[in-house]
C-alpha cells in the first residue's frame, strides 16, 4: 500500500496539527499581517539565553503583542511612510493639484522658489559665438560701414558712425538698412524732390541712410522714375545726378547704377516703349555734365557690341554743338524759364505758318508740357498771324469767297491758318477752350499798341474770334435778351 495512504486525513479540525500536533508556540492570529509579524519577530531581549528558532530541548518563546509591530509616527508628515494621507487629512484644506507630484517623484522639476537661479553665474567668454553684450551689461552695438578704418586712415563722413558717447564696446560693420528698405526710402526721396526741386535735401537723406554699398541703386531709381514722368522730371533727374556727384555718389557708383539700368531695360520697355531712346539721352547728358566718364560708353560698347542705347548716346555726343543741344535734350517742357518758353512758342508758330502741318505742330505743343501757359501760345499765334497779313488785309465778305489755295499762294490766310490750328488742338484735347478765351482776352488788352503796327488789327481780331467760335474753340455766345428783359435787368 502506498505511503500517502497511511497519512491521516487533513480536515478543518486537524489543520495546523499535521506538522505540529501539539500546537505549541503557535499564537492565534487574526490577520495574515499579524501572523507574518509574529513569525518574523526577534527573540525577546529579556531572555539572553534564548536560542530563537533553533531546535533544542530548551526553547523559550516570547509572547508578542500587536502594538509592537504598529507603525510609529512621531510627527505627521515627517515619516517616509505617512499613514495619514494629505488628501484625506481634514486639516490640510483638501486636495490641491499643484502639490501633486509628477512622474519620477518630481525629479528634474524646476521650482522658481528654491533659489537655484540666484547664484553667481560663471563669467561669459567674449569669444563665445553666443556671447551677448547686452546680457553682460553693455550698451549694445553701433552700426558702421566697412570703410570705417582705423590708424592713419580716418573714416569717411558718409560711411562711419559716431561711437563716442554711446557707451558701446564694439562696432558692427555693415549697412544700417536692408536693400529693400533702402530702395523704398530712395524712391520717396526722389518723389519728394520732384515736388520741391530741392536737391540738397536728397543729398542729406542719402548721407543719413549710411548705406554706401547701395548707392548705385540711387541712379537706377532716379532714372527709372524719370522715365515714367514728363520732360520736367527728366530734367530734374539729370540735375540731381549732377548734384549727387562726386559726393555722395562716386564714379564707380554712377557707372554701376547705369549698368544696373541697362541690364534691366527689357523690363522697362514693357511699361515705357521709348525707354531705350530716353536712357540713351540720359547717358549723353551725364557725359556732358561730367557725371559719367566717356570711357564708360566705349567699354560698354566693347562688352555689348551693337547696343542701341549706347549707339544713340554716342550719336548725340557726335553732333555739332552737342553741349548746347544736350542741355535742352528733354525739350521745351523741361521746366526752363518763361523767356525761353516764349522763344520756343514763336519758333513753333513760325514753322507752322510755313509748313501748315497740323500734326507736327500738335506734337510740339504736347512736348512743351505747359498746359497752364497755353493762353500765351494763343496770344502770340494770333499776333504773329495778324502781323504777317499786315496792312494788305482787307476784311470783306466778297473776299472770303476766294479759295484757300489762292490765299496760301499769295502768302495770305495766316489768320485762317492760325484759327484752324487752335481748332485742331481743342478737338484733340491738347488745348482747352478756357486757354483760348483767355489768350484772346489778353490780346484785346494789347490792341492799342498793336494798332500802331497793324491798323486793321481790331477787324482782324474780330474775324479770328469768329472763326475760332465756328471751329469750336470758343463757347457759343449767350442769346441776345429781349428789350423788356434788358430794361428789367438794368432797373434791378
GROMACS .gro file of C-alpha atoms in nm:
model
  492
    1UNK     CA    1   0.000   0.000   0.000
    2UNK     CA    2   0.132   0.344  -0.088
    3UNK     CA    3   0.283   0.572   0.174
    4UNK     CA    4   0.035   0.850   0.119
    5UNK     CA    5  -0.249   0.617   0.213
    6UNK     CA    6  -0.107   0.589   0.568
    7UNK     CA    7  -0.118   0.967   0.621
    8UNK     CA    8  -0.405   1.096   0.831
    9UNK     CA    9  -0.680   1.286   0.659
   10UNK     CA   10  -0.644   1.661   0.678
   11UNK     CA   11  -0.961   1.831   0.791
   12UNK     CA   12  -1.050   2.169   0.939
   13UNK     CA   13  -1.013   2.034   1.291
   14UNK     CA   14  -0.676   1.871   1.222
   15UNK     CA   15  -0.541   2.165   1.011
   16UNK     CA   16  -0.219   2.302   1.166
   17UNK     CA   17  -0.152   1.984   1.364
   18UNK     CA   18  -0.007   1.782   1.082
   19UNK     CA   19   0.346   1.918   1.131
   20UNK     CA   20   0.294   2.046   1.488
   21UNK     CA   21   0.049   1.804   1.651
   22UNK     CA   22   0.077   1.964   1.994
   23UNK     CA   23   0.032   2.321   1.866
   24UNK     CA   24   0.294   2.459   2.097
   25UNK     CA   25   0.427   2.808   2.030
   26UNK     CA   26   0.162   2.893   1.769
   27UNK     CA   27  -0.031   3.207   1.861
   28UNK     CA   28  -0.374   3.260   1.730
   29UNK     CA   29  -0.363   3.541   1.480
   30UNK     CA   30  -0.649   3.747   1.348
   31UNK     CA   31  -0.499   3.850   1.016
   32UNK     CA   32  -0.219   3.747   0.781
   33UNK     CA   33  -0.029   4.069   0.871
   34UNK     CA   34  -0.025   3.971   1.241
   35UNK     CA   35   0.079   3.621   1.152
   36UNK     CA   36   0.370   3.747   0.944
   37UNK     CA   37   0.474   3.990   1.216
   38UNK     CA   38   0.474   3.715   1.483
   39UNK     CA   39   0.665   3.474   1.259
   40UNK     CA   40   0.944   3.725   1.187
   41UNK     CA   41   0.970   3.867   1.541
   42UNK     CA   42   1.311   3.878   1.705
   43UNK     CA   43   1.371   3.689   2.032
   44UNK     CA   44   1.281   3.871   2.349
   45UNK     CA   45   1.588   4.062   2.484
   46UNK     CA   46   1.473   3.975   2.838
   47UNK     CA   47   1.590   3.612   2.779
   48UNK     CA   48   1.952   3.637   2.669
   49UNK     CA   49   1.999   3.262   2.670
   50UNK     CA   50   1.719   3.203   2.426
   51UNK     CA   51   1.832   3.047   2.101
   52UNK     CA   52   1.543   3.180   1.887
   53UNK     CA   53   1.410   2.926   1.646
   54UNK     CA   54   1.697   2.688   1.677
   55UNK     CA   55   1.583   2.336   1.761
   56UNK     CA   56   1.661   2.215   2.102
   57UNK     CA   57   1.507   2.099   2.421
   58UNK     CA   58   1.525   2.441   2.585
   59UNK     CA   59   1.346   2.695   2.358
   60UNK     CA   60   1.176   2.990   2.519
   61UNK     CA   61   0.931   3.194   2.308
   62UNK     CA   62   0.822   3.549   2.392
   63UNK     CA   63   0.460   3.630   2.355
   64UNK     CA   64   0.441   3.922   2.106
   65UNK     CA   65   0.171   4.182   2.121
   66UNK     CA   66   0.003   4.359   1.829
   67UNK     CA   67   0.125   4.708   1.931
   68UNK     CA   68   0.488   4.607   1.891
   69UNK     CA   69   0.457   4.595   1.511
   70UNK     CA   70   0.242   4.904   1.457
   71UNK     CA   71   0.397   5.189   1.250
   72UNK     CA   72   0.538   5.452   1.483
   73UNK     CA   73   0.469   5.810   1.369
   74UNK     CA   74   0.648   6.079   1.568
   75UNK     CA   75   0.528   6.378   1.367
   76UNK     CA   76   0.279   6.393   1.088
   77UNK     CA   77   0.445   6.444   0.751
   78UNK     CA   78   0.800   6.358   0.865
   79UNK     CA   79   0.794   5.983   0.814
   80UNK     CA   80   0.870   5.812   0.486
   81UNK     CA   81   0.553   5.608   0.523
   82UNK     CA   82   0.291   5.851   0.634
   83UNK     CA   83  -0.027   5.663   0.702
   84UNK     CA   84  -0.239   5.976   0.723
   85UNK     CA   85  -0.267   6.092   0.363
   86UNK     CA   86  -0.270   6.463   0.288
   87UNK     CA   87  -0.559   6.415   0.053
   88UNK     CA   88  -0.780   6.277   0.325
   89UNK     CA   89  -0.650   6.494   0.610
   90UNK     CA   90  -0.925   6.740   0.708
   91UNK     CA   91  -0.667   6.992   0.830
   92UNK     CA   92  -0.480   7.013   0.500
   93UNK     CA   93  -0.757   7.202   0.322
   94UNK     CA   94  -0.842   6.931   0.073
   95UNK     CA   95  -0.656   6.807  -0.232
   96UNK     CA   96  -0.450   7.056  -0.433
   97UNK     CA   97  -0.347   6.964  -0.785
   98UNK     CA   98  -0.048   7.197  -0.771
   99UNK     CA   99   0.102   6.992  -0.488
  100UNK     CA  100   0.069   6.667  -0.677
  101UNK     CA  101   0.396   6.502  -0.770
  102UNK     CA  102   0.454   6.433  -1.135
  103UNK     CA  103   0.624   6.133  -1.289
  104UNK     CA  104   0.958   6.040  -1.143
  105UNK     CA  105   0.856   6.166  -0.796
  106UNK     CA  106   0.911   6.526  -0.914
  107UNK     CA  107   1.272   6.477  -1.017
  108UNK     CA  108   1.403   6.736  -1.263
  109UNK     CA  109   1.113   6.974  -1.198
  110UNK     CA  110   1.217   7.340  -1.168
  111UNK     CA  111   1.097   7.525  -0.864
  112UNK     CA  112   1.121   7.906  -0.903
  113UNK     CA  113   1.129   7.946  -0.525
  114UNK     CA  114   1.417   7.716  -0.445
  115UNK     CA  115   1.675   7.989  -0.514
  116UNK     CA  116   1.880   7.777  -0.753
  117UNK     CA  117   1.891   8.053  -1.018
  118UNK     CA  118   2.003   8.329  -0.784
  119UNK     CA  119   2.360   8.214  -0.751
  120UNK     CA  120   2.657   8.370  -0.921
  121UNK     CA  121   2.690   8.258  -1.283
  122UNK     CA  122   3.032   8.185  -1.426
  123UNK     CA  123   3.184   8.469  -1.632
  124UNK     CA  124   3.087   8.470  -2.001
  125UNK     CA  125   3.359   8.439  -2.260
  126UNK     CA  126   3.351   8.730  -2.509
  127UNK     CA  127   3.489   8.500  -2.778
  128UNK     CA  128   3.188   8.272  -2.743
  129UNK     CA  129   2.965   8.292  -3.056
  130UNK     CA  130   2.662   8.312  -2.827
  131UNK     CA  131   2.808   8.599  -2.625
  132UNK     CA  132   2.561   8.885  -2.586
  133UNK     CA  133   2.694   9.224  -2.491
  134UNK     CA  134   2.357   9.334  -2.351
  135UNK     CA  135   2.346   9.039  -2.109
  136UNK     CA  136   2.694   9.128  -1.994
  137UNK     CA  137   2.586   9.481  -1.905
  138UNK     CA  138   2.691   9.651  -2.228
  139UNK     CA  139   2.504   9.928  -2.407
  140UNK     CA  140   2.454   9.742  -2.736
  141UNK     CA  141   2.607   9.787  -3.079
  142UNK     CA  142   2.666  10.077  -3.314
  143UNK     CA  143   2.638  10.002  -3.685
  144UNK     CA  144   2.917  10.135  -3.907
  145UNK     CA  145   3.036  10.084  -4.261
  146UNK     CA  146   3.307   9.851  -4.381
  147UNK     CA  147   3.521  10.151  -4.474
  148UNK     CA  148   3.531  10.268  -4.112
  149UNK     CA  149   3.905  10.210  -4.090
  150UNK     CA  150   4.149  10.292  -3.819
  151UNK     CA  151   4.505  10.405  -3.781
  152UNK     CA  152   4.620  10.653  -4.040
  153UNK     CA  153   4.301  10.621  -4.245
  154UNK     CA  154   4.019  10.818  -4.081
  155UNK     CA  155   3.663  10.705  -4.150
  156UNK     CA  156   3.471  10.877  -4.425
  157UNK     CA  157   3.184  11.102  -4.329
  158UNK     CA  158   2.929  10.915  -4.538
  159UNK     CA  159   3.013  10.568  -4.413
  160UNK     CA  160   3.112  10.598  -4.045
  161UNK     CA  161   2.918  10.645  -3.724
  162UNK     CA  162   2.994  10.842  -3.412
  163UNK     CA  163   3.066  10.579  -3.150
  164UNK     CA  164   3.181  10.828  -2.887
  165UNK     CA  165   2.924  10.888  -2.617
  166UNK     CA  166   2.719  10.579  -2.693
  167UNK     CA  167   2.891  10.352  -2.441
  168UNK     CA  168   2.925  10.073  -2.697
  169UNK     CA  169   3.217   9.836  -2.661
  170UNK     CA  170   3.247   9.743  -3.026
  171UNK     CA  171   3.100   9.825  -3.367
  172UNK     CA  172   2.915   9.603  -3.611
  173UNK     CA  173   3.020   9.663  -3.971
  174UNK     CA  174   2.756   9.679  -4.243
  175UNK     CA  175   2.473   9.898  -4.375
  176UNK     CA  176   2.206  10.028  -4.142
  177UNK     CA  177   1.923   9.927  -4.378
  178UNK     CA  178   1.845   9.629  -4.592
  179UNK     CA  179   1.839   9.666  -4.969
  180UNK     CA  180   1.459   9.664  -4.980
  181UNK     CA  181   1.435   9.934  -4.714
  182UNK     CA  182   1.696  10.145  -4.892
  183UNK     CA  183   1.505  10.124  -5.222
  184UNK     CA  184   1.184  10.241  -5.056
  185UNK     CA  185   1.350  10.537  -4.888
  186UNK     CA  186   1.542  10.635  -5.202
  187UNK     CA  187   1.220  10.629  -5.405
  188UNK     CA  188   1.046  10.850  -5.151
  189UNK     CA  189   1.335  11.099  -5.158
  190UNK     CA  190   1.327  11.125  -5.539
  191UNK     CA  191   0.950  11.170  -5.550
  192UNK     CA  192   0.969  11.444  -5.290
  193UNK     CA  193   1.245  11.605  -5.494
  194UNK     CA  194   1.015  11.618  -5.798
  195UNK     CA  195   0.769  11.824  -5.595
  196UNK     CA  196   1.014  12.054  -5.419
  197UNK     CA  197   1.313  12.067  -5.654
  198UNK     CA  198   1.549  12.074  -5.354
  199UNK     CA  199   1.849  11.859  -5.446
  200UNK     CA  200   2.031  11.938  -5.121
  201UNK     CA  201   1.758  11.758  -4.928
  202UNK     CA  202   1.815  11.442  -5.135
  203UNK     CA  203   2.190  11.460  -5.065
  204UNK     CA  204   2.122  11.494  -4.693
  205UNK     CA  205   1.883  11.196  -4.692
  206UNK     CA  206   2.134  10.972  -4.869
  207UNK     CA  207   2.408  11.074  -4.626
  208UNK     CA  208   2.184  10.997  -4.327
  209UNK     CA  209   2.098  10.647  -4.452
  210UNK     CA  210   2.468  10.548  -4.435
  211UNK     CA  211   2.444  10.272  -4.694
  212UNK     CA  212   2.736  10.331  -4.926
  213UNK     CA  213   2.715   9.985  -5.077
  214UNK     CA  214   2.363  10.058  -5.209
  215UNK     CA  215   2.443  10.392  -5.377
  216UNK     CA  216   2.419  10.253  -5.734
  217UNK     CA  217   2.050  10.191  -5.666
  218UNK     CA  218   2.000  10.569  -5.636
  219UNK     CA  219   2.098  10.619  -6.002
  220UNK     CA  220   1.878  10.335  -6.118
  221UNK     CA  221   1.577  10.450  -5.914
  222UNK     CA  222   1.607  10.816  -6.014
  223UNK     CA  223   1.635  10.745  -6.388
  224UNK     CA  224   1.362  10.480  -6.370
  225UNK     CA  225   1.119  10.723  -6.208
  226UNK     CA  226   1.209  10.991  -6.463
  227UNK     CA  227   1.115  10.759  -6.750
  228UNK     CA  228   0.756  10.740  -6.621
  229UNK     CA  229   0.725  11.119  -6.584
  230UNK     CA  230   0.736  11.417  -6.817
  231UNK     CA  231   1.021  11.629  -6.955
  232UNK     CA  232   1.033  11.841  -6.638
  233UNK     CA  233   1.101  11.540  -6.415
  234UNK     CA  234   1.366  11.409  -6.656
  235UNK     CA  235   1.544  11.741  -6.649
  236UNK     CA  236   1.528  11.741  -6.270
  237UNK     CA  237   1.673  11.389  -6.267
  238UNK     CA  238   1.970  11.497  -6.480
  239UNK     CA  239   2.031  11.791  -6.247
  240UNK     CA  240   2.002  11.562  -5.945
  241UNK     CA  241   2.276  11.333  -6.076
  242UNK     CA  242   2.497  11.639  -6.117
  243UNK     CA  243   2.436  11.739  -5.754
  244UNK     CA  244   2.500  11.386  -5.623
  245UNK     CA  245   2.839  11.357  -5.797
  246UNK     CA  246   3.110  11.325  -5.672
  247UNK     CA  247   2.968  11.323  -5.317
  248UNK     CA  248   2.797  11.108  -5.203
  249UNK     CA  249   2.798  10.916  -5.534
  250UNK     CA  250   3.143  10.841  -5.671
  251UNK     CA  251   3.243  10.749  -6.023
  252UNK     CA  252   3.210  10.378  -5.952
  253UNK     CA  253   2.862  10.426  -5.804
  254UNK     CA  254   2.737  10.616  -6.111
  255UNK     CA  255   2.881  10.360  -6.352
  256UNK     CA  256   2.739  10.069  -6.151
  257UNK     CA  257   2.399  10.242  -6.139
  258UNK     CA  258   2.383  10.288  -6.518
  259UNK     CA  259   2.496   9.926  -6.561
  260UNK     CA  260   2.205   9.808  -6.348
  261UNK     CA  261   1.972  10.028  -6.552
  262UNK     CA  262   2.097   9.897  -6.886
  263UNK     CA  263   2.067   9.537  -6.770
  264UNK     CA  264   1.701   9.590  -6.673
  265UNK     CA  265   1.593   9.767  -6.993
  266UNK     CA  266   1.395   9.468  -7.117
  267UNK     CA  267   1.158   9.510  -6.823
  268UNK     CA  268   1.138   9.890  -6.859
  269UNK     CA  269   1.045   9.872  -7.228
  270UNK     CA  270   0.724   9.688  -7.134
  271UNK     CA  271   0.597   9.990  -6.939
  272UNK     CA  272   0.780  10.267  -7.132
  273UNK     CA  273   0.815  10.187  -7.505
  274UNK     CA  274   1.061  10.476  -7.560
  275UNK     CA  275   1.282  10.372  -7.268
  276UNK     CA  276   1.585  10.289  -7.484
  277UNK     CA  277   1.591  10.629  -7.655
  278UNK     CA  278   1.543  10.816  -7.327
  279UNK     CA  279   1.812  10.616  -7.144
  280UNK     CA  280   2.050  10.699  -7.430
  281UNK     CA  281   1.969  11.068  -7.376
  282UNK     CA  282   2.036  11.025  -7.004
  283UNK     CA  283   2.376  10.872  -7.082
  284UNK     CA  284   2.472  11.153  -7.321
  285UNK     CA  285   2.353  11.418  -7.077
  286UNK     CA  286   2.551  11.257  -6.794
  287UNK     CA  287   2.867  11.267  -7.008
  288UNK     CA  288   2.813  11.635  -7.091
  289UNK     CA  289   2.753  11.716  -6.723
  290UNK     CA  290   3.079  11.531  -6.639
  291UNK     CA  291   2.895  11.284  -6.419
  292UNK     CA  292   2.984  10.984  -6.634
  293UNK     CA  293   3.321  10.925  -6.798
  294UNK     CA  294   3.318  10.889  -7.180
  295UNK     CA  295   3.532  10.576  -7.138
  296UNK     CA  296   3.229  10.402  -6.988
  297UNK     CA  297   3.047  10.418  -7.323
  298UNK     CA  298   3.348  10.272  -7.502
  299UNK     CA  299   3.383   9.988  -7.251
  300UNK     CA  300   3.011   9.917  -7.266
  301UNK     CA  301   3.018   9.913  -7.645
  302UNK     CA  302   3.308   9.665  -7.639
  303UNK     CA  303   3.128   9.435  -7.395
  304UNK     CA  304   2.789   9.465  -7.571
  305UNK     CA  305   2.853   9.549  -7.937
  306UNK     CA  306   2.557   9.687  -8.128
  307UNK     CA  307   2.380   9.814  -7.817
  308UNK     CA  308   2.108  10.053  -7.936
  309UNK     CA  309   2.121  10.266  -7.623
  310UNK     CA  310   2.497  10.322  -7.632
  311UNK     CA  311   2.488  10.397  -8.004
  312UNK     CA  312   2.222  10.662  -7.952
  313UNK     CA  313   2.426  10.823  -7.674
  314UNK     CA  314   2.737  10.826  -7.895
  315UNK     CA  315   2.533  10.977  -8.180
  316UNK     CA  316   2.404  11.259  -7.961
  317UNK     CA  317   2.755  11.334  -7.843
  318UNK     CA  318   2.890  11.335  -8.201
  319UNK     CA  319   2.665  11.617  -8.325
  320UNK     CA  320   2.783  11.970  -8.372
  321UNK     CA  321   2.737  12.192  -8.066
  322UNK     CA  322   2.639  11.883  -7.870
  323UNK     CA  323   2.686  12.052  -7.534
  324UNK     CA  324   2.437  12.328  -7.608
  325UNK     CA  325   2.188  12.085  -7.762
  326UNK     CA  326   2.207  11.831  -7.483
  327UNK     CA  327   2.137  12.100  -7.224
  328UNK     CA  328   1.785  12.110  -7.373
  329UNK     CA  329   1.764  11.743  -7.469
  330UNK     CA  330   1.432  11.699  -7.287
  331UNK     CA  331   1.252  11.960  -7.497
  332UNK     CA  332   1.079  12.284  -7.403
  333UNK     CA  333   0.882  12.120  -7.123
  334UNK     CA  334   1.188  12.065  -6.908
  335UNK     CA  335   1.099  12.346  -6.669
  336UNK     CA  336   1.302  12.614  -6.844
  337UNK     CA  337   1.236  12.985  -6.775
  338UNK     CA  338   0.937  13.166  -6.924
  339UNK     CA  339   1.153  13.371  -7.161
  340UNK     CA  340   1.294  13.055  -7.320
  341UNK     CA  341   0.949  12.904  -7.339
  342UNK     CA  342   0.820  13.208  -7.526
  343UNK     CA  343   1.104  13.175  -7.776
  344UNK     CA  344   1.011  12.810  -7.835
  345UNK     CA  345   0.649  12.914  -7.898
  346UNK     CA  346   0.749  13.175  -8.155
  347UNK     CA  347   0.966  12.923  -8.338
  348UNK     CA  348   0.686  12.665  -8.336
  349UNK     CA  349   0.428  12.910  -8.478
  350UNK     CA  350   0.664  13.040  -8.748
  351UNK     CA  351   0.737  12.686  -8.868
  352UNK     CA  352   0.367  12.604  -8.874
  353UNK     CA  353   0.281  12.903  -9.091
  354UNK     CA  354   0.545  12.787  -9.339
  355UNK     CA  355   0.458  12.416  -9.344
  356UNK     CA  356   0.089  12.417  -9.238
  357UNK     CA  357   0.137  12.070  -9.083
  358UNK     CA  358  -0.116  12.031  -8.803
  359UNK     CA  359   0.016  11.701  -8.669
  360UNK     CA  360   0.373  11.828  -8.630
  361UNK     CA  361   0.253  12.144  -8.459
  362UNK     CA  362   0.032  11.943  -8.224
  363UNK     CA  363   0.329  11.721  -8.131
  364UNK     CA  364   0.544  12.021  -8.050
  365UNK     CA  365   0.270  12.175  -7.835
  366UNK     CA  366   0.232  11.847  -7.647
  367UNK     CA  367   0.608  11.825  -7.589
  368UNK     CA  368   0.610  12.168  -7.427
  369UNK     CA  369   0.413  12.016  -7.138
  370UNK     CA  370   0.288  12.358  -7.028
  371UNK     CA  371  -0.092  12.337  -7.025
  372UNK     CA  372  -0.115  12.628  -6.783
  373UNK     CA  373   0.071  12.851  -7.032
  374UNK     CA  374  -0.130  12.777  -7.349
  375UNK     CA  375  -0.301  13.117  -7.331
  376UNK     CA  376   0.037  13.269  -7.418
  377UNK     CA  377   0.051  13.041  -7.723
  378UNK     CA  378  -0.290  13.166  -7.839
  379UNK     CA  379  -0.197  13.530  -7.787
  380UNK     CA  380   0.136  13.504  -7.969
  381UNK     CA  381  -0.016  13.296  -8.250
  382UNK     CA  382  -0.289  13.547  -8.327
  383UNK     CA  383  -0.043  13.837  -8.308
  384UNK     CA  384   0.205  13.672  -8.548
  385UNK     CA  385  -0.075  13.588  -8.793
  386UNK     CA  386  -0.204  13.947  -8.796
  387UNK     CA  387   0.143  14.088  -8.842
  388UNK     CA  388   0.202  13.853  -9.137
  389UNK     CA  389  -0.117  13.957  -9.312
  390UNK     CA  390  -0.020  14.318  -9.239
  391UNK     CA  391  -0.164  14.626  -9.396
  392UNK     CA  392  -0.279  14.448  -9.714
  393UNK     CA  393  -0.552  14.264  -9.526
  394UNK     CA  394  -0.899  14.392  -9.618
  395UNK     CA  395  -1.181  14.214  -9.448
  396UNK     CA  396  -1.494  14.174  -9.662
  397UNK     CA  397  -1.745  13.901  -9.730
  398UNK     CA  398  -1.670  13.916 -10.101
  399UNK     CA  399  -1.304  13.839 -10.040
  400UNK     CA  400  -1.400  13.535  -9.831
  401UNK     CA  401  -1.527  13.366 -10.147
  402UNK     CA  402  -1.173  13.318 -10.273
  403UNK     CA  403  -1.021  12.976 -10.231
  404UNK     CA  404  -0.787  12.890  -9.951
  405UNK     CA  405  -0.525  12.777 -10.202
  406UNK     CA  406  -0.512  13.124 -10.355
  407UNK     CA  407  -0.466  13.274 -10.011
  408UNK     CA  408  -0.181  13.043  -9.936
  409UNK     CA  409  -0.019  13.107 -10.275
  410UNK     CA  410  -0.037  13.483 -10.223
  411UNK     CA  411   0.110  13.449  -9.877
  412UNK     CA  412  -0.220  13.544  -9.709
  413UNK     CA  413  -0.459  13.345  -9.493
  414UNK     CA  414  -0.232  13.341  -9.187
  415UNK     CA  415  -0.522  13.428  -8.958
  416UNK     CA  416  -0.731  13.149  -9.111
  417UNK     CA  417  -0.446  12.900  -9.069
  418UNK     CA  418  -0.394  13.002  -8.707
  419UNK     CA  419  -0.765  12.962  -8.631
  420UNK     CA  420  -0.756  12.616  -8.793
  421UNK     CA  421  -0.456  12.521  -8.576
  422UNK     CA  422  -0.629  12.612  -8.249
  423UNK     CA  423  -0.949  12.437  -8.359
  424UNK     CA  424  -0.745  12.121  -8.423
  425UNK     CA  425  -0.574  12.148  -8.084
  426UNK     CA  426  -0.905  12.192  -7.899
  427UNK     CA  427  -1.069  11.899  -8.079
  428UNK     CA  428  -0.775  11.673  -7.982
  429UNK     CA  429  -0.792  11.787  -7.617
  430UNK     CA  430  -0.445  11.943  -7.627
  431UNK     CA  431  -0.557  12.299  -7.558
  432UNK     CA  432  -0.866  12.385  -7.356
  433UNK     CA  433  -1.138  12.634  -7.453
  434UNK     CA  434  -1.061  12.835  -7.143
  435UNK     CA  435  -0.698  12.888  -7.253
  436UNK     CA  436  -0.814  13.008  -7.600
  437UNK     CA  437  -1.063  13.250  -7.446
  438UNK     CA  438  -0.802  13.381  -7.202
  439UNK     CA  439  -0.548  13.431  -7.483
  440UNK     CA  440  -0.793  13.635  -7.692
  441UNK     CA  441  -0.888  13.848  -7.392
  442UNK     CA  442  -0.520  13.922  -7.324
  443UNK     CA  443  -0.470  14.018  -7.689
  444UNK     CA  444  -0.759  14.264  -7.666
  445UNK     CA  445  -0.581  14.446  -7.385
  446UNK     CA  446  -0.280  14.493  -7.614
  447UNK     CA  447  -0.487  14.629  -7.902
  448UNK     CA  448  -0.380  14.999  -7.861
  449UNK     CA  449  -0.015  14.906  -7.906
  450UNK     CA  450  -0.091  14.654  -8.180
  451UNK     CA  451  -0.286  14.911  -8.384
  452UNK     CA  452   0.032  15.114  -8.425
  453UNK     CA  453   0.190  14.832  -8.630
  454UNK     CA  454  -0.126  14.680  -8.779
  455UNK     CA  455  -0.401  14.938  -8.828
  456UNK     CA  456  -0.653  14.669  -8.923
  457UNK     CA  457  -0.583  14.470  -8.604
  458UNK     CA  458  -0.930  14.522  -8.443
  459UNK     CA  459  -1.113  14.391  -8.751
  460UNK     CA  460  -0.870  14.102  -8.791
  461UNK     CA  461  -0.912  14.008  -8.425
  462UNK     CA  462  -1.290  14.003  -8.463
  463UNK     CA  463  -1.250  13.780  -8.767
  464UNK     CA  464  -1.013  13.549  -8.579
  465UNK     CA  465  -1.255  13.525  -8.285
  466UNK     CA  466  -1.546  13.441  -8.516
  467UNK     CA  467  -1.352  13.164  -8.692
  468UNK     CA  468  -1.246  13.018  -8.357
  469UNK     CA  469  -1.606  13.018  -8.245
  470UNK     CA  470  -1.715  12.843  -8.565
  471UNK     CA  471  -1.437  12.586  -8.525
  472UNK     CA  472  -1.542  12.500  -8.169
  473UNK     CA  473  -1.255  12.676  -7.994
  474UNK     CA  474  -1.484  12.912  -7.806
  475UNK     CA  475  -1.823  12.850  -7.650
  476UNK     CA  476  -2.120  13.000  -7.830
  477UNK     CA  477  -2.219  13.347  -7.709
  478UNK     CA  478  -2.535  13.373  -7.500
  479UNK     CA  479  -2.850  13.453  -7.699
  480UNK     CA  480  -2.948  13.821  -7.702
  481UNK     CA  481  -3.207  13.917  -7.443
  482UNK     CA  482  -3.535  14.086  -7.539
  483UNK     CA  483  -3.554  14.461  -7.473
  484UNK     CA  484  -3.808  14.423  -7.190
  485UNK     CA  485  -3.586  14.176  -7.006
  486UNK     CA  486  -3.285  14.401  -7.058
  487UNK     CA  487  -3.468  14.704  -6.912
  488UNK     CA  488  -3.585  14.497  -6.613
  489UNK     CA  489  -3.232  14.376  -6.551
  490UNK     CA  490  -3.095  14.731  -6.577
  491UNK     CA  491  -3.353  14.864  -6.328
  492UNK     CA  492  -3.265  14.586  -6.086
   0.00000   0.00000   0.00000
